[in-house]
PDB file of C-alpha atoms in Angstrom:
ATOM      1  CA  MET A   1      -9.711 -56.740-107.828  1.00  0.00           C
ATOM      2  CA  GLU A   2     -11.421 -56.883-104.431  1.00  0.00           C
ATOM      3  CA  ASP A   3      -8.288 -58.371-102.864  1.00  0.00           C
ATOM      4  CA  ILE A   4      -6.124 -55.493-104.101  1.00  0.00           C
ATOM      5  CA  ILE A   5      -8.373 -52.844-102.489  1.00  0.00           C
ATOM      6  CA  ALA A   6      -8.391 -54.710 -99.172  1.00  0.00           C
ATOM      7  CA  ILE A   7      -4.601 -55.090 -99.262  1.00  0.00           C
ATOM      8  CA  ILE A   8      -4.112 -51.364-100.016  1.00  0.00           C
ATOM      9  CA  ILE A   9      -6.416 -50.385 -97.143  1.00  0.00           C
ATOM     10  CA  LEU A  10      -4.639 -52.787 -94.782  1.00  0.00           C
ATOM     11  CA  ILE A  11      -1.174 -51.551 -95.777  1.00  0.00           C
ATOM     12  CA  SER A  12      -2.185 -47.892 -95.382  1.00  0.00           C
ATOM     13  CA  ALA A  13      -3.755 -48.591 -91.975  1.00  0.00           C
ATOM     14  CA  VAL A  14      -0.601 -50.362 -90.779  1.00  0.00           C
ATOM     15  CA  TYR A  15       1.567 -47.548 -92.189  1.00  0.00           C
ATOM     16  CA  PHE A  16      -0.371 -44.809 -90.375  1.00  0.00           C
ATOM     17  CA  PHE A  17      -0.471 -46.833 -87.152  1.00  0.00           C
ATOM     18  CA  VAL A  18       3.291 -47.375 -87.177  1.00  0.00           C
ATOM     19  CA  LYS A  19       3.887 -43.732 -88.095  1.00  0.00           C
ATOM     20  CA  TRP A  20       1.675 -42.616 -85.227  1.00  0.00           C
ATOM     21  CA  LEU A  21       3.333 -45.031 -82.824  1.00  0.00           C
ATOM     22  CA  ILE A  22       6.974 -44.171 -83.508  1.00  0.00           C
ATOM     23  CA  GLY A  23       6.662 -40.961 -85.473  1.00  0.00           C
ATOM     24  CA  THR A  24       7.636 -37.473 -84.440  1.00  0.00           C
ATOM     25  CA  LYS A  25       5.626 -36.055 -81.616  1.00  0.00           C
ATOM     26  CA  SER A  26       3.854 -32.734 -81.804  1.00  0.00           C
ATOM     27  CA  GLY A  27       4.475 -29.657 -79.725  1.00  0.00           C
ATOM     28  CA  ASN A  28       7.469 -29.492 -77.447  1.00  0.00           C
ATOM     29  CA  ALA A  29       7.953 -33.239 -77.342  1.00  0.00           C
ATOM     30  CA  LEU A  30      11.054 -32.761 -79.491  1.00  0.00           C
ATOM     31  CA  ASP A  31      12.640 -30.908 -76.543  1.00  0.00           C
ATOM     32  CA  GLY A  32      11.950 -33.849 -74.255  1.00  0.00           C
ATOM     33  CA  GLY A  33       8.475 -32.697 -73.211  1.00  0.00           C
ATOM     34  CA  ILE A  34       5.254 -34.608 -72.778  1.00  0.00           C
ATOM     35  CA  ARG A  35       2.865 -34.884 -75.694  1.00  0.00           C
ATOM     36  CA  GLY A  36      -0.076 -32.505 -75.323  1.00  0.00           C
ATOM     37  CA  VAL A  37       1.377 -30.593 -72.363  1.00  0.00           C
ATOM     38  CA  THR A  38       2.823 -27.139 -72.933  1.00  0.00           C
ATOM     39  CA  PRO A  39       4.752 -24.922 -70.521  1.00  0.00           C
ATOM     40  CA  SER A  40       1.964 -22.341 -70.746  1.00  0.00           C
ATOM     41  CA  MET A  41      -0.542 -24.918 -69.462  1.00  0.00           C
ATOM     42  CA  VAL A  42       1.697 -25.707 -66.499  1.00  0.00           C
ATOM     43  CA  GLU A  43       2.260 -22.009 -65.751  1.00  0.00           C
ATOM     44  CA  THR A  44      -1.463 -21.251 -66.000  1.00  0.00           C
ATOM     45  CA  VAL A  45      -2.465 -23.942 -63.530  1.00  0.00           C
ATOM     46  CA  HIS A  46       0.479 -23.217 -61.213  1.00  0.00           C
ATOM     47  CA  SER A  47      -0.254 -19.478 -61.142  1.00  0.00           C
ATOM     48  CA  ALA A  48      -3.894 -20.172 -60.265  1.00  0.00           C
ATOM     49  CA  PHE A  49      -2.988 -22.763 -57.610  1.00  0.00           C
ATOM     50  CA  PRO A  50       0.534 -22.014 -56.289  1.00  0.00           C
ATOM     51  CA  HIS A  51       0.082 -24.353 -53.310  1.00  0.00           C
ATOM     52  CA  ILE A  52      -0.088 -27.393 -55.619  1.00  0.00           C
ATOM     53  CA  PRO A  53       3.382 -28.849 -56.362  1.00  0.00           C
ATOM     54  CA  VAL A  54       4.522 -28.594 -59.985  1.00  0.00           C
ATOM     55  CA  PRO A  55       5.170 -32.364 -60.352  1.00  0.00           C
ATOM     56  CA  ASN A  56       1.535 -33.061 -59.415  1.00  0.00           C
ATOM     57  CA  ILE A  57       0.334 -30.510 -61.985  1.00  0.00           C
ATOM     58  CA  VAL A  58       2.552 -31.878 -64.767  1.00  0.00           C
ATOM     59  CA  TYR A  59       1.528 -35.462 -64.027  1.00  0.00           C
ATOM     60  CA  HIS A  60      -2.183 -34.633 -64.050  1.00  0.00           C
ATOM     61  CA  LEU A  61      -1.790 -32.577 -67.246  1.00  0.00           C
ATOM     62  CA  SER A  62      -0.006 -35.522 -68.872  1.00  0.00           C
ATOM     63  CA  ARG A  63      -3.034 -37.669 -68.081  1.00  0.00           C
ATOM     64  CA  THR A  64      -5.789 -35.195 -69.015  1.00  0.00           C
ATOM     65  CA  ARG A  65      -4.000 -32.904 -71.500  1.00  0.00           C
ATOM     66  CA  SER A  66      -6.353 -30.143 -70.345  1.00  0.00           C
ATOM     67  CA  ALA A  67      -5.602 -27.238 -68.018  1.00  0.00           C
ATOM     68  CA  GLN A  68      -9.321 -26.802 -67.439  1.00  0.00           C
ATOM     69  CA  ALA A  69      -9.813 -30.413 -66.328  1.00  0.00           C
ATOM     70  CA  THR A  70      -6.800 -30.136 -64.025  1.00  0.00           C
ATOM     71  CA  SER A  71      -8.135 -26.903 -62.505  1.00  0.00           C
ATOM     72  CA  GLU A  72     -11.558 -28.466 -61.984  1.00  0.00           C
ATOM     73  CA  GLU A  73      -9.947 -31.449 -60.264  1.00  0.00           C
ATOM     74  CA  ILE A  74      -8.094 -29.112 -57.898  1.00  0.00           C
ATOM     75  CA  LEU A  75     -11.286 -27.185 -57.157  1.00  0.00           C
ATOM     76  CA  GLU A  76     -13.268 -30.367 -56.483  1.00  0.00           C
ATOM     77  CA  ARG A  77     -10.674 -32.218 -54.395  1.00  0.00           C
ATOM     78  CA  GLY A  78      -8.469 -29.389 -53.161  1.00  0.00           C
ATOM     79  CA  MET A  79      -5.368 -31.271 -54.298  1.00  0.00           C
ATOM     80  CA  LEU A  80      -3.908 -33.456 -57.018  1.00  0.00           C
ATOM     81  CA  PRO A  81      -2.549 -36.964 -56.517  1.00  0.00           C
ATOM     82  CA  PRO A  82       1.245 -37.151 -56.483  1.00  0.00           C
ATOM     83  CA  PRO A  83       2.984 -38.661 -59.495  1.00  0.00           C
ATOM     84  CA  PRO A  84       4.501 -42.127 -59.278  1.00  0.00           C
ATOM     85  CA  PRO A  85       8.188 -42.256 -58.315  1.00  0.00           C
ATOM     86  CA  THR A  86       9.194 -43.236 -61.852  1.00  0.00           C
ATOM     87  CA  PHE A  87       7.588 -40.132 -63.388  1.00  0.00           C
ATOM     88  CA  SER A  88      10.191 -37.621 -64.563  1.00  0.00           C
ATOM     89  CA  ILE A  89       9.419 -34.005 -65.363  1.00  0.00           C
ATOM     90  CA  PRO A  90      11.071 -32.553 -68.457  1.00  0.00           C
ATOM     91  CA  ALA A  91      13.038 -29.379 -67.768  1.00  0.00           C
ATOM     92  CA  SER A  92      11.063 -27.584 -70.472  1.00  0.00           C
ATOM     93  CA  LEU A  93       7.850 -27.919 -68.421  1.00  0.00           C
ATOM     94  CA  ILE A  94       9.143 -26.509 -65.145  1.00  0.00           C
ATOM     95  CA  PRO A  95       7.858 -22.929 -64.795  1.00  0.00           C
ATOM     96  CA  THR A  96      10.521 -20.293 -64.327  1.00  0.00           C
ATOM     97  CA  VAL A  97      10.290 -17.169 -62.227  1.00  0.00           C
ATOM     98  CA  ALA A  98      12.391 -15.246 -64.761  1.00  0.00           C
ATOM     99  CA  SER A  99       9.690 -15.619 -67.410  1.00  0.00           C
ATOM    100  CA  GLN A 100       7.593 -13.001 -65.646  1.00  0.00           C
ATOM    101  CA  PRO A 101       7.942  -9.505 -67.110  1.00  0.00           C
ATOM    102  CA  ALA A 102       9.951  -6.989 -65.143  1.00  0.00           C
ATOM    103  CA  PRO A 103       7.715  -4.533 -63.303  1.00  0.00           C
ATOM    104  CA  THR A 104       7.584  -0.980 -64.535  1.00  0.00           C
ATOM    105  CA  SER A 105       7.832   2.006 -62.243  1.00  0.00           C
ATOM    106  CA  SER A 106       4.046   2.507 -62.106  1.00  0.00           C
ATOM    107  CA  SER A 107       3.350  -1.151 -61.347  1.00  0.00           C
ATOM    108  CA  ASN A 108       6.220  -1.169 -58.852  1.00  0.00           C
ATOM    109  CA  ASN A 109       4.337   1.379 -56.753  1.00  0.00           C
ATOM    110  CA  THR A 110       1.199  -0.781 -56.779  1.00  0.00           C
ATOM    111  CA  ASN A 111       3.263  -3.871 -55.926  1.00  0.00           C
ATOM    112  CA  THR A 112       4.681  -2.071 -52.883  1.00  0.00           C
ATOM    113  CA  LYS A 113       1.198  -1.094 -51.765  1.00  0.00           C
ATOM    114  CA  ALA A 114      -0.007  -4.667 -52.233  1.00  0.00           C
ATOM    115  CA  ALA A 115       2.916  -6.007 -50.183  1.00  0.00           C
ATOM    116  CA  ASN A 116       2.142  -3.551 -47.387  1.00  0.00           C
ATOM    117  CA  ALA A 117      -1.529  -4.528 -47.461  1.00  0.00           C
ATOM    118  CA  ARG A 118      -0.620  -8.212 -47.141  1.00  0.00           C
ATOM    119  CA  THR A 119       1.539  -7.606 -44.079  1.00  0.00           C
ATOM    120  CA  GLN A 120      -1.116  -5.485 -42.397  1.00  0.00           C
ATOM    121  CA  SER A 121      -3.449  -7.521 -40.205  1.00  0.00           C
ATOM    122  CA  LEU A 122      -7.212  -7.469 -40.579  1.00  0.00           C
ATOM    123  CA  ILE A 123      -7.493  -5.939 -37.118  1.00  0.00           C
ATOM    124  CA  ASP A 124      -5.413  -2.965 -38.279  1.00  0.00           C
ATOM    125  CA  ARG A 125      -7.041  -2.755 -41.695  1.00  0.00           C
ATOM    126  CA  TYR A 126     -10.573  -2.504 -40.287  1.00  0.00           C
ATOM    127  CA  ASN A 127      -9.589  -0.536 -37.134  1.00  0.00           C
ATOM    128  CA  LEU A 128     -10.861  -3.230 -34.780  1.00  0.00           C
ATOM    129  CA  SER A 129      -8.219  -2.843 -32.080  1.00  0.00           C
ATOM    130  CA  SER A 130     -10.704  -0.988 -29.869  1.00  0.00           C
ATOM    131  CA  ARG A 131     -13.119  -3.938 -30.099  1.00  0.00           C
ATOM    132  CA  LEU A 132     -10.538  -6.526 -29.040  1.00  0.00           C
ATOM    133  CA  PRO A 133     -11.295  -8.085 -25.653  1.00  0.00           C
ATOM    134  CA  SER A 134      -8.798  -7.182 -22.960  1.00  0.00           C
ATOM    135  CA  HIS A 135      -8.614 -10.677 -21.403  1.00  0.00           C
ATOM    136  CA  LYS A 136      -7.522 -12.673 -24.445  1.00  0.00           C
ATOM    137  CA  GLY A 137     -11.006 -13.596 -25.594  1.00  0.00           C
ATOM    138  CA  LYS A 138     -12.488 -14.528 -22.196  1.00  0.00           C
ATOM    139  CA  GLU A 139     -15.031 -11.708 -22.223  1.00  0.00           C
ATOM    140  CA  LYS A 140     -17.375 -10.516 -24.905  1.00  0.00           C
ATOM    141  CA  ALA A 141     -16.221  -7.634 -27.006  1.00  0.00           C
ATOM    142  CA  GLU A 142     -17.853  -4.397 -26.064  1.00  0.00           C
ATOM    143  CA  GLY A 143     -19.640  -2.386 -28.681  1.00  0.00           C
ATOM    144  CA  GLU A 144     -21.172  -5.388 -30.393  1.00  0.00           C
ATOM    145  CA  PRO A 145     -24.510  -4.476 -31.867  1.00  0.00           C
ATOM    146  CA  ALA A 146     -27.422  -5.688 -29.773  1.00  0.00           C
ATOM    147  CA  HIS A 147     -29.544  -6.468 -32.794  1.00  0.00           C
ATOM    148  CA  MET A 148     -28.284  -8.840 -35.441  1.00  0.00           C
ATOM    149  CA  ASP A 149     -31.503  -9.232 -37.360  1.00  0.00           C
ATOM    150  CA  ASN A 150     -31.219 -10.502 -40.877  1.00  0.00           C
ATOM    151  CA  LYS A 151     -33.761  -8.059 -42.194  1.00  0.00           C
ATOM    152  CA  TRP A 152     -33.128  -5.922 -45.239  1.00  0.00           C
ATOM    153  CA  GLU A 153     -32.688  -2.279 -44.290  1.00  0.00           C
ATOM    154  CA  GLU A 154     -34.390   0.465 -46.270  1.00  0.00           C
ATOM    155  CA  SER A 155     -31.451   2.791 -46.819  1.00  0.00           C
ATOM    156  CA  LYS A 156     -28.159   1.995 -48.463  1.00  0.00           C
ATOM    157  CA  GLU A 157     -26.185   3.427 -45.537  1.00  0.00           C
ATOM    158  CA  LYS A 158     -27.910   1.177 -43.005  1.00  0.00           C
ATOM    159  CA  ARG A 159     -27.284  -1.881 -45.184  1.00  0.00           C
ATOM    160  CA  GLU A 160     -23.600  -0.969 -45.519  1.00  0.00           C
ATOM    161  CA  LEU A 161     -23.346  -0.417 -41.772  1.00  0.00           C
ATOM    162  CA  GLY A 162     -24.979  -3.786 -41.078  1.00  0.00           C
ATOM    163  CA  LEU A 163     -22.665  -5.567 -43.509  1.00  0.00           C
ATOM    164  CA  ARG A 164     -19.623  -3.825 -42.019  1.00  0.00           C
ATOM    165  CA  GLU A 165     -20.676  -4.887 -38.507  1.00  0.00           C
ATOM    166  CA  ARG A 166     -21.150  -8.483 -39.637  1.00  0.00           C
ATOM    167  CA  LYS A 167     -17.719  -8.454 -41.292  1.00  0.00           C
ATOM    168  CA  GLU A 168     -16.096  -7.073 -38.153  1.00  0.00           C
ATOM    169  CA  LYS A 169     -17.840  -9.686 -36.021  1.00  0.00           C
ATOM    170  CA  MET A 170     -16.654 -12.487 -38.325  1.00  0.00           C
ATOM    171  CA  ILE A 171     -13.066 -11.191 -38.194  1.00  0.00           C
ATOM    172  CA  LEU A 172     -13.111 -11.017 -34.400  1.00  0.00           C
ATOM    173  CA  GLU A 173     -14.630 -14.501 -34.094  1.00  0.00           C
ATOM    174  CA  ALA A 174     -12.039 -15.933 -36.478  1.00  0.00           C
ATOM    175  CA  ARG A 175      -9.275 -14.280 -34.451  1.00  0.00           C
ATOM    176  CA  LYS A 176     -10.693 -15.737 -31.250  1.00  0.00           C
ATOM    177  CA  ARG A 177     -10.822 -19.250 -32.757  1.00  0.00           C
ATOM    178  CA  MET A 178      -7.264 -18.878 -34.056  1.00  0.00           C
ATOM    179  CA  LEU A 179      -5.978 -17.793 -30.633  1.00  0.00           C
ATOM    180  CA  GLU A 180      -7.771 -20.720 -28.971  1.00  0.00           C
ATOM    181  CA  LYS A 181      -6.287 -23.137 -31.496  1.00  0.00           C
ATOM    182  CA  GLN A 182      -2.789 -21.734 -30.958  1.00  0.00           C
ATOM    183  CA  ALA A 183      -3.232 -22.003 -27.184  1.00  0.00           C
ATOM    184  CA  LYS A 184      -4.255 -25.663 -27.523  1.00  0.00           C
ATOM    185  CA  GLN A 185      -1.236 -26.366 -29.727  1.00  0.00           C
ATOM    186  CA  GLN A 186       1.097 -24.741 -27.201  1.00  0.00           C
ATOM    187  CA  VAL A 187      -0.390 -26.806 -24.378  1.00  0.00           C
ATOM    188  CA  THR A 188       0.083 -30.054 -26.308  1.00  0.00           C
ATOM    189  CA  SER A 189       3.633 -29.133 -27.379  1.00  0.00           C
TER     190      SER A 189
END
């Protein structure tokens, strides 16, 4: 009697193992996809990190099966390792541009404004052209505040003014560094 129970348990374990090993896969694996990876996961990660190549995203998702873990890996490292050369991406997992909904007339107006804002430089956006140095960054910008104390001002207006001045100073310094870097690249080229 004890042998029969052990044999039944062994046969059922082997049956479920074989069924799991060669059985039908869940999700979109029937379309040639990867088990545990859905197109929505790929689109979510790719929309959050468009600079990461899709093959890297799909490969990492196939290993982790978690969009959150893949996003955390990108945030920690700034990139994902490339897939091996033998890794093939199923066509069902490649995100399509056509899957995005067509913009309506009200959102079209906001999209146009957003496109114009992206093409406008920070110098124009914050009206800093008067504070640009005339000799390509060789002299200090005039109108810089003499005091840059990090004390907390009493009134809201003074705090806003101080924050605006700091932002303008950071933009001008970043522009100066960028121009210096471009000049160095032109000299070496």
